[in-house]
Short mmCIF file of C-alpha atoms and ligand atoms in Angstrom, two decimals:
data_model
loop_
_atom_site.label_atom_id
_atom_site.label_comp_id
_atom_site.label_asym_id
_atom_site.label_seq_id
_atom_site.Cartn_x
_atom_site.Cartn_y
_atom_site.Cartn_z
CA UNK A 138 112.52 42.42 -132.49
CA UNK A 139 115.40 44.09 -130.88
CA UNK A 140 115.31 44.84 -126.99
CA UNK A 141 118.44 46.18 -126.55
CA UNK A 142 118.59 44.68 -122.87
CA UNK A 143 115.42 46.76 -122.44
CA UNK A 144 113.31 45.18 -119.59
CA UNK A 145 109.60 46.27 -119.49
CA UNK A 146 109.29 44.69 -115.86
CA UNK A 147 112.07 47.07 -114.92
CA UNK A 148 110.13 50.16 -116.31
CA UNK A 149 106.94 49.27 -114.72
CA UNK A 150 108.64 48.86 -111.32
CA UNK A 151 110.62 52.12 -111.93
CA UNK A 152 107.33 53.96 -112.45
CA UNK A 153 105.79 52.64 -109.33
CA UNK A 154 108.63 54.40 -107.59
CA UNK A 155 108.55 57.74 -109.67
CA UNK A 156 105.90 59.27 -107.78
CA UNK A 157 107.87 58.71 -104.48
CA UNK A 158 111.12 59.80 -106.48
CA UNK A 159 109.31 63.19 -107.27
CA UNK A 160 108.24 63.29 -103.88
CA UNK A 161 111.63 62.81 -102.46
CA UNK A 162 110.46 59.75 -100.35
CA UNK A 163 113.03 57.35 -101.58
CA UNK A 164 116.16 56.26 -99.62
CA UNK A 165 119.53 57.21 -101.73
CA UNK A 166 119.88 53.49 -102.92
CA UNK A 167 116.31 53.72 -104.39
CA UNK A 168 117.17 57.44 -105.87
CA UNK A 169 120.21 56.20 -107.61
CA UNK A 170 118.52 53.33 -109.21
CA UNK A 171 115.63 55.58 -110.25
CA UNK A 172 118.17 58.21 -111.90
CA UNK A 173 120.06 55.82 -113.54
CA UNK A 174 117.29 54.03 -115.35
CA UNK A 175 115.81 57.55 -116.15
CA UNK A 176 119.18 58.36 -117.69
CA UNK A 177 119.34 55.11 -119.76
CA UNK A 178 115.61 54.91 -120.66
CA UNK A 179 114.14 57.19 -122.94
CA UNK A 180 110.52 55.71 -122.38
CA UNK A 181 110.95 56.52 -118.57
CA UNK A 182 112.61 59.72 -119.05
CA UNK A 183 109.70 60.96 -121.45
CA UNK A 184 107.28 59.74 -118.63
CA UNK A 185 109.36 61.24 -115.77
CA UNK A 186 109.34 64.64 -117.36
CA UNK A 187 105.34 64.37 -118.14
CA UNK A 188 104.81 63.37 -114.41
CA UNK A 189 107.06 65.84 -112.87
CA UNK A 190 105.32 68.88 -114.93
CA UNK A 191 102.04 67.54 -113.85
CA UNK A 192 102.97 67.25 -110.25
CA UNK A 193 104.22 70.83 -110.61
CA UNK A 194 101.03 72.06 -111.92
CA UNK A 195 98.95 70.13 -109.46
CA UNK A 196 101.07 71.55 -106.43
CA UNK A 197 100.80 75.09 -107.58
CA UNK A 198 96.93 74.69 -107.32
CA UNK A 199 96.35 72.34 -104.65
CA UNK A 200 97.77 70.59 -101.46
CA UNK A 201 96.60 67.10 -102.42
CA UNK A 202 97.34 65.95 -106.13
CA UNK A 203 96.29 62.32 -107.04
CA UNK A 204 98.47 61.10 -109.59
CA UNK A 205 96.58 59.82 -112.50
CA UNK A 206 96.26 56.39 -113.33
CA UNK A 207 96.79 57.25 -116.95
CA UNK A 208 100.57 57.64 -116.41
CA UNK A 209 100.95 53.86 -116.10
CA UNK A 210 98.81 53.21 -119.33
CA UNK A 211 100.66 55.88 -121.16
CA UNK A 212 104.23 54.43 -120.18
CA UNK A 213 102.75 51.01 -121.36
CA UNK A 214 101.63 52.65 -124.62
CA UNK A 215 105.21 54.60 -125.06
CA UNK A 216 107.07 50.85 -124.48
CA UNK A 217 104.76 48.98 -126.97
CA UNK A 218 104.77 51.45 -129.77
CA UNK A 219 108.63 51.69 -129.50
CA UNK A 220 108.86 48.01 -129.81
CA UNK A 221 106.88 47.91 -133.05
CA UNK A 222 109.27 50.73 -134.46
CA UNK A 223 112.37 48.75 -133.95
ZN1 ZN B 213 112.42 52.38 -118.47
#
């Protein structure tokens, strides 16, 4: 099994920051970290795009948008299936 230096814990930690990133609530340092990771990690990139799209949709229809817990689950699935495929 090849990981290519890919660290799943990093992905899950990043995911927790992702909603704040989309809401522009992170400081410059944290923002840079999220952006660098999204650029390098295809799983998180896919997840970010999905999340961004969902947030946009929710924003256009309501002020408050609960982020679905299923995104964390989806990211985990993406990561796990990628591992099996390698
Ligand atoms: Zn990642």
